[in-house]
């Protein structure tokens, strides 16, 4: 906490999580004055309710922006994956490697890097909203209960799913998150009674009891410690998320868990990024900008990439003295083309899978694996070998409608990716682009049977 809470800064970053810390470090390294406003105490920054998993592909992507996780920041290396299908009996081997993070340790390091670069941290201070949106001034409740106001050239909202400033008029374009686009999860860190077998696998269970549109996970964090959780669309859970989680944790074919050492629930957006993540003197990053992958909720790598991109663009805009929406627009363009295009295609896939009955989902997943499409359902790529899968589906003979629906899915995913790769270079073309994006969402929401 600064000795005296400042009245002004070049950039205010609200939230010291993954995206906020990376953005703050990028801007502070340029010599600009950066103030991080964080409602938690510094020692708690990095605590996050999630699976803490990141693939090696994700590690490679963030390595271009920050030092990758290493040493005690990694709880366990994962050598493969297992996908349990909705019938509860069939398990598919998923190729690929990655790491399970000690999220607190990793988050603490990202925060230290930001402070070392020159950012000031006001921890234990809660932003309570805009004091003057046009002037870029926010109101902050200090740890002693008093309120203060601070003005900046650019305000960056990194408040996570709460999106405190984004939802109250931050971006230049209104794109409110709908209830159907919200996911909810419950997670425990718990010891297990038996050590995990080798090779170490991350297990995902599709459509567990009580959450037919969701998935459960068991990610090893050591020989006898696991990150176990369950996530589902908020609108689809048949019972409370805690009850659905309990049923998943106690399923007879899973590990036996002891008393958890940490537990909690949280919400996140399950949709493509906001149509615009910028406004005059404003940027949104991480969950506040809907930068999580809508297929599986993974947000660590996208948040780091988004935070780095936002920081780079903010530095250029400050250098020109014009932090308008137009000056900050290159952040939109860069993120949409690198990350948003993949997430938009994955959102189409997510909506398709949600519309499938459990038996069709199990059948399709098995076919896709035989066709070599593991990466698509695992969330690594939106491209699928449609022709190969079509031949397998057709040879099965029993589900011709599913083959046609799958062909339509491939076309729609390709359309989504191309649309986001063609994101407009400036705000003057946004409304036309947004009308096409909404039409795509309506088509995807129609499920397997809706026309293109």
Short mmCIF file of C-alpha atoms in Angstrom, two decimals, residues 10-429:
data_model
loop_
_atom_site.label_atom_id
_atom_site.label_comp_id
_atom_site.label_asym_id
_atom_site.label_seq_id
_atom_site.Cartn_x
_atom_site.Cartn_y
_atom_site.Cartn_z
CA UNK A 10 -1.00 7.03 -15.88
CA UNK A 11 -2.74 3.66 -15.68
CA UNK A 12 -4.93 2.11 -12.99
CA UNK A 13 -5.23 -1.68 -13.07
CA UNK A 14 -8.17 -2.89 -10.99
CA UNK A 15 -7.34 -6.46 -9.97
CA UNK A 16 -3.95 -8.10 -9.46
CA UNK A 17 -4.80 -11.53 -10.86
CA UNK A 18 -3.16 -13.15 -13.85
CA UNK A 19 -4.29 -10.70 -16.53
CA UNK A 20 -4.03 -7.62 -14.32
CA UNK A 21 -0.52 -8.37 -13.07
CA UNK A 22 0.79 -9.03 -16.58
CA UNK A 23 -0.79 -5.84 -17.96
CA UNK A 24 0.58 -3.80 -15.04
CA UNK A 25 4.08 -5.15 -15.54
CA UNK A 26 4.07 -4.32 -19.25
CA UNK A 27 3.00 -0.73 -18.68
CA UNK A 28 5.20 -0.11 -15.63
CA UNK A 29 8.27 -1.38 -17.50
CA UNK A 30 7.81 1.54 -19.93
CA UNK A 31 8.30 4.03 -17.10
CA UNK A 32 4.64 4.98 -16.77
CA UNK A 33 3.10 5.33 -13.32
CA UNK A 34 0.88 2.29 -12.69
CA UNK A 35 -1.38 1.79 -9.68
CA UNK A 36 -2.80 -1.68 -9.00
CA UNK A 37 -5.95 -1.62 -6.88
CA UNK A 38 -6.56 -5.05 -5.32
CA UNK A 39 -9.29 -5.90 -2.81
CA UNK A 40 -7.35 -8.87 -1.35
CA UNK A 41 -4.28 -8.59 0.76
CA UNK A 42 -1.07 -9.08 -1.20
CA UNK A 43 -0.39 -12.49 0.37
CA UNK A 44 -3.67 -13.86 -1.03
CA UNK A 45 -3.24 -12.69 -4.62
CA UNK A 46 -3.22 -15.75 -6.86
CA UNK A 47 -5.89 -17.77 -5.06
CA UNK A 48 -8.31 -18.87 -7.75
CA UNK A 49 -11.10 -21.44 -7.97
CA UNK A 50 -10.24 -23.41 -11.11
CA UNK A 51 -8.59 -26.58 -12.35
CA UNK A 52 -5.13 -24.90 -12.47
CA UNK A 53 -4.27 -26.94 -15.58
CA UNK A 54 -2.40 -25.67 -18.61
CA UNK A 55 -1.25 -27.70 -21.59
CA UNK A 56 2.29 -27.57 -22.92
CA UNK A 57 0.85 -25.74 -25.94
CA UNK A 58 -0.48 -23.13 -23.51
CA UNK A 59 2.86 -22.90 -21.74
CA UNK A 60 4.58 -22.30 -25.08
CA UNK A 61 2.07 -19.54 -25.91
CA UNK A 62 2.59 -17.65 -22.64
CA UNK A 63 6.36 -18.09 -22.79
CA UNK A 64 6.37 -15.43 -25.50
CA UNK A 65 4.98 -12.94 -22.96
CA UNK A 66 6.17 -13.98 -19.48
CA UNK A 67 8.58 -16.45 -17.95
CA UNK A 68 6.77 -19.81 -17.95
CA UNK A 69 5.83 -21.58 -14.70
CA UNK A 70 8.76 -23.43 -13.16
CA UNK A 71 9.94 -24.99 -9.90
CA UNK A 72 7.41 -24.76 -7.05
CA UNK A 73 4.93 -23.01 -9.36
CA UNK A 74 4.28 -26.46 -10.88
CA UNK A 75 2.48 -28.93 -8.64
CA UNK A 76 2.63 -31.84 -11.09
CA UNK A 77 3.48 -32.62 -14.68
CA UNK A 78 0.73 -34.46 -16.56
CA UNK A 79 1.82 -37.03 -19.12
CA UNK A 80 -1.55 -37.85 -20.71
CA UNK A 81 -5.28 -37.40 -20.32
CA UNK A 82 -8.35 -39.58 -19.98
CA UNK A 83 -11.86 -38.65 -21.15
CA UNK A 84 -14.70 -40.58 -19.51
CA UNK A 85 -17.75 -40.65 -21.79
CA UNK A 86 -21.34 -40.03 -20.61
CA UNK A 87 -22.11 -43.75 -20.38
CA UNK A 88 -19.71 -43.78 -17.39
CA UNK A 89 -17.95 -46.90 -18.66
CA UNK A 90 -16.03 -45.90 -21.80
CA UNK A 91 -12.74 -44.04 -21.36
CA UNK A 92 -10.72 -42.57 -24.20
CA UNK A 93 -7.00 -41.86 -23.96
CA UNK A 94 -6.21 -38.23 -24.78
CA UNK A 95 -2.72 -37.47 -26.10
CA UNK A 96 -0.92 -34.42 -24.81
CA UNK A 97 1.10 -33.20 -21.88
CA UNK A 98 0.91 -30.24 -19.52
CA UNK A 99 1.19 -29.02 -15.97
CA UNK A 100 -1.04 -28.49 -12.95
CA UNK A 101 -0.08 -25.20 -11.33
CA UNK A 102 0.31 -24.16 -7.74
CA UNK A 103 -1.84 -21.20 -8.67
CA UNK A 104 -1.09 -19.13 -5.57
CA UNK A 105 2.68 -19.49 -6.04
CA UNK A 106 2.42 -18.61 -9.74
CA UNK A 107 0.14 -15.63 -9.06
CA UNK A 108 2.47 -14.31 -6.38
CA UNK A 109 5.36 -14.39 -8.82
CA UNK A 110 3.40 -12.49 -11.50
CA UNK A 111 2.53 -9.85 -8.89
CA UNK A 112 6.16 -9.56 -7.74
CA UNK A 113 7.22 -9.08 -11.36
CA UNK A 114 4.73 -6.21 -11.74
CA UNK A 115 5.92 -4.49 -8.56
CA UNK A 116 9.56 -5.03 -9.52
CA UNK A 117 8.84 -3.29 -12.83
CA UNK A 118 7.63 -0.24 -10.91
CA UNK A 119 3.89 -0.75 -10.37
CA UNK A 120 2.47 0.46 -7.02
CA UNK A 121 0.19 -1.99 -5.23
CA UNK A 122 -2.76 -0.77 -3.16
CA UNK A 123 -3.84 -4.05 -1.61
CA UNK A 124 -6.79 -4.44 0.72
CA UNK A 125 -8.52 -1.68 -1.26
CA UNK A 126 -11.75 -2.32 -3.15
CA UNK A 127 -12.79 -0.43 -6.26
CA UNK A 128 -16.49 0.36 -5.77
CA UNK A 129 -17.20 1.78 -9.23
CA UNK A 130 -16.80 4.78 -11.46
CA UNK A 131 -16.62 8.21 -9.89
CA UNK A 132 -16.54 9.85 -13.33
CA UNK A 133 -16.50 7.53 -16.34
CA UNK A 134 -15.63 10.27 -18.86
CA UNK A 135 -12.68 11.50 -16.81
CA UNK A 136 -11.36 7.99 -16.12
CA UNK A 137 -11.85 8.40 -12.38
CA UNK A 138 -12.76 5.52 -10.05
CA UNK A 139 -13.82 5.37 -6.42
CA UNK A 140 -11.86 3.14 -4.04
CA UNK A 141 -12.71 2.01 -0.52
CA UNK A 142 -9.49 1.90 1.46
CA UNK A 143 -8.69 -0.73 4.10
CA UNK A 144 -9.55 1.74 6.89
CA UNK A 145 -13.10 2.12 5.51
CA UNK A 146 -12.66 5.58 4.00
CA UNK A 147 -13.22 6.32 0.32
CA UNK A 148 -10.81 7.90 -2.14
CA UNK A 149 -10.87 8.78 -5.82
CA UNK A 150 -8.10 8.33 -8.36
CA UNK A 151 -7.93 9.42 -12.00
CA UNK A 152 -5.89 7.80 -14.77
CA UNK A 153 -5.20 8.17 -18.45
CA UNK A 154 -6.30 4.52 -18.85
CA UNK A 155 -8.29 2.30 -16.49
CA UNK A 156 -7.86 -1.46 -16.98
CA UNK A 157 -10.61 -3.69 -15.56
CA UNK A 158 -9.09 -6.99 -14.38
CA UNK A 159 -11.76 -7.77 -11.76
CA UNK A 160 -12.56 -11.21 -13.15
CA UNK A 161 -16.11 -12.41 -13.70
CA UNK A 162 -17.47 -9.49 -11.62
CA UNK A 163 -16.32 -7.17 -14.43
CA UNK A 164 -17.09 -4.30 -12.09
CA UNK A 165 -16.21 -1.41 -14.42
CA UNK A 166 -16.89 -3.23 -17.69
CA UNK A 167 -20.53 -3.93 -16.84
CA UNK A 168 -21.16 -0.31 -15.91
CA UNK A 169 -20.25 1.29 -19.21
CA UNK A 170 -16.55 0.66 -19.71
CA UNK A 171 -16.37 -0.58 -23.32
CA UNK A 172 -17.52 1.48 -26.28
CA UNK A 173 -19.96 -1.27 -27.34
CA UNK A 174 -22.68 -2.82 -25.19
CA UNK A 175 -22.35 -6.62 -25.14
CA UNK A 176 -23.84 -7.81 -21.86
CA UNK A 177 -23.13 -11.37 -20.69
CA UNK A 178 -26.34 -13.39 -20.70
CA UNK A 179 -27.26 -15.96 -18.05
CA UNK A 180 -26.98 -18.73 -20.65
CA UNK A 181 -23.35 -17.66 -21.18
CA UNK A 182 -22.28 -18.14 -17.55
CA UNK A 183 -20.58 -21.19 -16.10
CA UNK A 184 -20.40 -22.16 -12.44
CA UNK A 185 -17.93 -24.48 -10.79
CA UNK A 186 -17.03 -25.98 -7.45
CA UNK A 187 -13.51 -27.22 -6.68
CA UNK A 188 -11.65 -28.87 -3.81
CA UNK A 189 -7.96 -29.54 -3.22
CA UNK A 190 -8.05 -32.85 -1.38
CA UNK A 191 -5.73 -35.73 -0.45
CA UNK A 192 -6.46 -39.14 -1.96
CA UNK A 193 -6.22 -42.46 -0.17
CA UNK A 194 -4.14 -44.19 -2.87
CA UNK A 195 -1.30 -42.77 -4.97
CA UNK A 196 -2.10 -41.93 -8.59
CA UNK A 197 -0.88 -44.56 -11.06
CA UNK A 198 1.82 -43.86 -13.61
CA UNK A 199 1.80 -42.33 -16.15
CA UNK A 200 0.17 -39.36 -14.46
CA UNK A 201 -3.16 -38.57 -16.16
CA UNK A 202 -5.57 -35.67 -16.00
CA UNK A 203 -9.09 -37.11 -16.05
CA UNK A 204 -12.18 -35.33 -17.40
CA UNK A 205 -15.66 -36.88 -17.03
CA UNK A 206 -18.34 -35.73 -19.47
CA UNK A 207 -21.96 -35.23 -18.33
CA UNK A 208 -21.64 -36.47 -14.73
CA UNK A 209 -24.79 -37.11 -12.68
CA UNK A 210 -26.49 -33.86 -11.72
CA UNK A 211 -24.69 -31.83 -14.39
CA UNK A 212 -25.65 -33.36 -17.77
CA UNK A 213 -24.33 -30.33 -19.65
CA UNK A 214 -21.13 -30.09 -17.63
CA UNK A 215 -17.98 -31.99 -16.82
CA UNK A 216 -15.98 -33.07 -13.81
CA UNK A 217 -12.22 -33.25 -13.45
CA UNK A 218 -9.55 -34.93 -11.34
CA UNK A 219 -6.12 -33.36 -11.81
CA UNK A 220 -3.22 -34.77 -9.75
CA UNK A 221 -1.22 -32.22 -7.76
CA UNK A 222 1.10 -34.81 -6.23
CA UNK A 223 1.16 -38.54 -5.59
CA UNK A 224 -1.63 -38.21 -3.02
CA UNK A 225 -3.17 -34.78 -3.67
CA UNK A 226 -5.73 -33.79 -6.29
CA UNK A 227 -7.56 -30.81 -7.71
CA UNK A 228 -11.09 -32.22 -8.11
CA UNK A 229 -13.98 -30.16 -9.40
CA UNK A 230 -17.11 -29.88 -11.46
CA UNK A 231 -18.24 -27.16 -13.85
CA UNK A 232 -21.45 -26.60 -15.78
CA UNK A 233 -23.48 -23.86 -17.46
CA UNK A 234 -25.33 -21.95 -14.76
CA UNK A 235 -28.69 -22.44 -16.48
CA UNK A 236 -28.36 -26.21 -16.88
CA UNK A 237 -27.60 -27.60 -13.43
CA UNK A 238 -30.36 -29.87 -12.12
CA UNK A 239 -29.25 -29.33 -8.50
CA UNK A 240 -26.92 -26.98 -6.68
CA UNK A 241 -23.37 -27.10 -7.95
CA UNK A 242 -22.18 -28.28 -4.52
CA UNK A 243 -24.62 -31.23 -4.56
CA UNK A 244 -23.66 -32.15 -8.12
CA UNK A 245 -20.00 -31.97 -7.13
CA UNK A 246 -20.55 -34.22 -4.12
CA UNK A 247 -22.18 -36.86 -6.33
CA UNK A 248 -19.26 -36.63 -8.74
CA UNK A 249 -16.59 -36.82 -6.03
CA UNK A 250 -18.18 -39.91 -4.47
CA UNK A 251 -18.77 -41.86 -7.69
CA UNK A 252 -17.72 -45.50 -7.20
CA UNK A 253 -15.23 -45.62 -10.10
CA UNK A 254 -13.23 -42.58 -8.99
CA UNK A 255 -10.48 -42.01 -6.41
CA UNK A 256 -11.30 -41.89 -2.70
CA UNK A 257 -10.83 -38.41 -1.28
CA UNK A 258 -10.04 -37.31 2.27
CA UNK A 259 -10.98 -34.03 3.97
CA UNK A 260 -10.19 -31.14 1.57
CA UNK A 261 -7.50 -28.61 2.41
CA UNK A 262 -9.13 -25.93 0.25
CA UNK A 263 -12.55 -25.55 -1.37
CA UNK A 264 -14.71 -22.99 -3.10
CA UNK A 265 -16.99 -22.09 -5.97
CA UNK A 266 -16.87 -19.48 -8.69
CA UNK A 267 -18.40 -18.30 -11.93
CA UNK A 268 -16.92 -17.51 -15.32
CA UNK A 269 -18.10 -16.48 -18.80
CA UNK A 270 -18.64 -19.26 -21.37
CA UNK A 271 -18.77 -17.35 -24.64
CA UNK A 272 -16.46 -15.63 -27.13
CA UNK A 273 -14.69 -12.40 -26.07
CA UNK A 274 -16.67 -9.18 -25.71
CA UNK A 275 -17.41 -7.55 -29.06
CA UNK A 276 -15.18 -4.70 -27.93
CA UNK A 277 -12.84 -4.79 -24.93
CA UNK A 278 -11.94 -1.09 -25.08
CA UNK A 279 -13.51 2.33 -24.66
CA UNK A 280 -12.21 5.85 -24.23
CA UNK A 281 -9.53 5.59 -21.50
CA UNK A 282 -10.61 2.01 -20.80
CA UNK A 283 -9.56 -1.62 -21.39
CA UNK A 284 -10.85 -4.95 -20.06
CA UNK A 285 -8.70 -8.06 -19.65
CA UNK A 286 -9.13 -11.66 -18.48
CA UNK A 287 -12.55 -12.86 -17.34
CA UNK A 288 -13.82 -9.27 -17.33
CA UNK A 289 -13.36 -9.32 -21.12
CA UNK A 290 -14.69 -12.91 -21.48
CA UNK A 291 -11.28 -14.23 -22.49
CA UNK A 292 -11.75 -17.77 -21.09
CA UNK A 293 -12.11 -20.64 -23.54
CA UNK A 294 -15.89 -21.32 -23.73
CA UNK A 295 -15.44 -25.03 -24.41
CA UNK A 296 -13.61 -25.97 -21.21
CA UNK A 297 -13.30 -22.74 -19.23
CA UNK A 298 -9.51 -22.57 -19.42
CA UNK A 299 -8.33 -19.01 -18.92
CA UNK A 300 -4.75 -18.95 -17.68
CA UNK A 301 -2.98 -18.67 -21.04
CA UNK A 302 -5.60 -16.39 -22.67
CA UNK A 303 -5.49 -14.05 -19.67
CA UNK A 304 -1.72 -13.77 -19.83
CA UNK A 305 -1.81 -13.15 -23.57
CA UNK A 306 -4.63 -10.64 -23.22
CA UNK A 307 -2.92 -8.82 -20.36
CA UNK A 308 0.33 -8.56 -22.31
CA UNK A 309 -1.44 -7.32 -25.44
CA UNK A 310 -3.40 -4.73 -23.46
CA UNK A 311 -0.23 -3.48 -21.76
CA UNK A 312 1.61 -3.10 -25.04
CA UNK A 313 -1.21 -1.15 -26.68
CA UNK A 314 -1.70 1.01 -23.57
CA UNK A 315 1.96 2.05 -23.66
CA UNK A 316 1.69 3.11 -27.31
CA UNK A 317 -1.54 5.05 -26.69
CA UNK A 318 -0.05 6.86 -23.69
CA UNK A 319 2.99 7.75 -25.77
CA UNK A 320 0.74 9.46 -28.30
CA UNK A 321 -1.29 11.12 -25.55
CA UNK A 322 -4.59 9.88 -26.99
CA UNK A 323 -6.02 6.96 -24.96
CA UNK A 324 -9.29 6.99 -26.94
CA UNK A 325 -11.19 3.87 -27.97
CA UNK A 326 -9.75 4.23 -31.43
CA UNK A 327 -6.18 4.45 -30.11
CA UNK A 328 -6.72 1.36 -27.95
CA UNK A 329 -8.48 -0.58 -30.74
CA UNK A 330 -5.37 -2.55 -31.86
CA UNK A 331 -5.73 -4.56 -28.63
CA UNK A 332 -9.14 -5.75 -29.84
CA UNK A 333 -7.76 -6.67 -33.24
CA UNK A 334 -4.72 -8.55 -31.93
CA UNK A 335 -6.64 -10.60 -29.37
CA UNK A 336 -9.55 -11.47 -31.65
CA UNK A 337 -7.29 -12.72 -34.41
CA UNK A 338 -4.92 -14.73 -32.20
CA UNK A 339 -7.29 -16.05 -29.51
CA UNK A 340 -10.84 -14.91 -30.23
CA UNK A 341 -11.06 -16.83 -33.51
CA UNK A 342 -10.28 -20.11 -31.75
CA UNK A 343 -12.67 -19.33 -28.90
CA UNK A 344 -15.49 -18.44 -31.30
CA UNK A 345 -15.11 -21.79 -33.06
CA UNK A 346 -15.00 -23.58 -29.72
CA UNK A 347 -18.18 -21.79 -28.67
CA UNK A 348 -19.93 -23.24 -31.73
CA UNK A 349 -18.64 -26.68 -30.77
CA UNK A 350 -19.78 -26.20 -27.15
CA UNK A 351 -23.31 -25.30 -28.20
CA UNK A 352 -23.43 -28.30 -30.54
CA UNK A 353 -22.31 -30.69 -27.81
CA UNK A 354 -24.81 -29.27 -25.32
CA UNK A 355 -27.64 -30.03 -27.72
CA UNK A 356 -26.67 -33.70 -28.12
CA UNK A 357 -28.28 -36.49 -26.06
CA UNK A 358 -25.74 -38.32 -23.91
CA UNK A 359 -25.71 -41.44 -26.08
CA UNK A 360 -25.02 -39.37 -29.21
CA UNK A 361 -22.27 -37.46 -27.44
CA UNK A 362 -20.55 -40.70 -26.40
CA UNK A 363 -20.91 -42.14 -29.89
CA UNK A 364 -19.62 -38.99 -31.60
CA UNK A 365 -16.65 -38.66 -29.23
CA UNK A 366 -15.59 -42.23 -29.95
CA UNK A 367 -15.88 -41.67 -33.70
CA UNK A 368 -13.89 -38.46 -33.55
CA UNK A 369 -11.11 -40.20 -31.65
CA UNK A 370 -10.94 -42.91 -34.28
CA UNK A 371 -10.81 -40.15 -36.91
CA UNK A 372 -7.88 -38.47 -35.15
CA UNK A 373 -9.86 -35.43 -33.94
CA UNK A 374 -8.90 -35.59 -30.26
CA UNK A 375 -7.50 -32.07 -30.39
CA UNK A 376 -10.83 -30.52 -31.32
CA UNK A 377 -12.81 -31.92 -28.40
CA UNK A 378 -9.87 -31.40 -26.06
CA UNK A 379 -9.99 -27.73 -26.99
CA UNK A 380 -6.60 -27.36 -28.67
CA UNK A 381 -7.85 -26.58 -32.18
CA UNK A 382 -11.17 -25.82 -33.87
CA UNK A 383 -10.16 -27.76 -36.97
CA UNK A 384 -11.57 -31.27 -37.31
CA UNK A 385 -11.09 -33.93 -40.03
CA UNK A 386 -14.72 -33.67 -41.12
CA UNK A 387 -14.35 -35.94 -44.16
CA UNK A 388 -12.79 -38.78 -42.15
CA UNK A 389 -15.36 -38.48 -39.38
CA UNK A 390 -18.19 -38.33 -41.92
CA UNK A 391 -17.05 -41.62 -43.44
CA UNK A 392 -16.95 -43.26 -40.01
CA UNK A 393 -20.34 -41.87 -39.08
CA UNK A 394 -21.84 -43.01 -42.36
CA UNK A 395 -20.34 -46.47 -41.99
CA UNK A 396 -22.05 -46.80 -38.61
CA UNK A 397 -25.36 -46.53 -40.41
CA UNK A 398 -27.43 -46.13 -37.25
CA UNK A 399 -27.22 -42.33 -36.98
CA UNK A 400 -27.32 -40.70 -40.43
CA UNK A 401 -28.76 -37.52 -38.91
CA UNK A 402 -25.73 -37.20 -36.68
CA UNK A 403 -23.43 -37.38 -39.70
CA UNK A 404 -25.27 -34.49 -41.35
CA UNK A 405 -25.24 -32.48 -38.13
CA UNK A 406 -21.53 -33.04 -37.78
CA UNK A 407 -20.89 -31.83 -41.32
CA UNK A 408 -22.87 -28.69 -40.53
CA UNK A 409 -20.83 -28.22 -37.34
CA UNK A 410 -17.58 -28.27 -39.29
CA UNK A 411 -18.84 -25.59 -41.68
CA UNK A 412 -20.12 -23.41 -38.85
CA UNK A 413 -16.87 -23.65 -36.89
CA UNK A 414 -14.95 -22.58 -39.98
CA UNK A 415 -17.31 -19.64 -40.46
CA UNK A 416 -16.78 -18.57 -36.84
CA UNK A 417 -13.02 -18.68 -37.11
CA UNK A 418 -12.93 -16.67 -40.34
CA UNK A 419 -15.31 -14.06 -38.92
CA UNK A 420 -13.09 -13.35 -35.91
CA UNK A 421 -9.94 -13.40 -38.03
CA UNK A 422 -11.65 -10.65 -40.04
CA UNK A 423 -12.30 -8.49 -36.97
CA UNK A 424 -12.56 -4.83 -38.05
CA UNK A 425 -9.49 -2.63 -38.00
CA UNK A 426 -11.42 0.26 -36.45
CA UNK A 427 -14.61 0.97 -34.48
CA UNK A 428 -16.45 2.37 -37.50
CA UNK A 429 -16.99 -1.14 -38.89
#
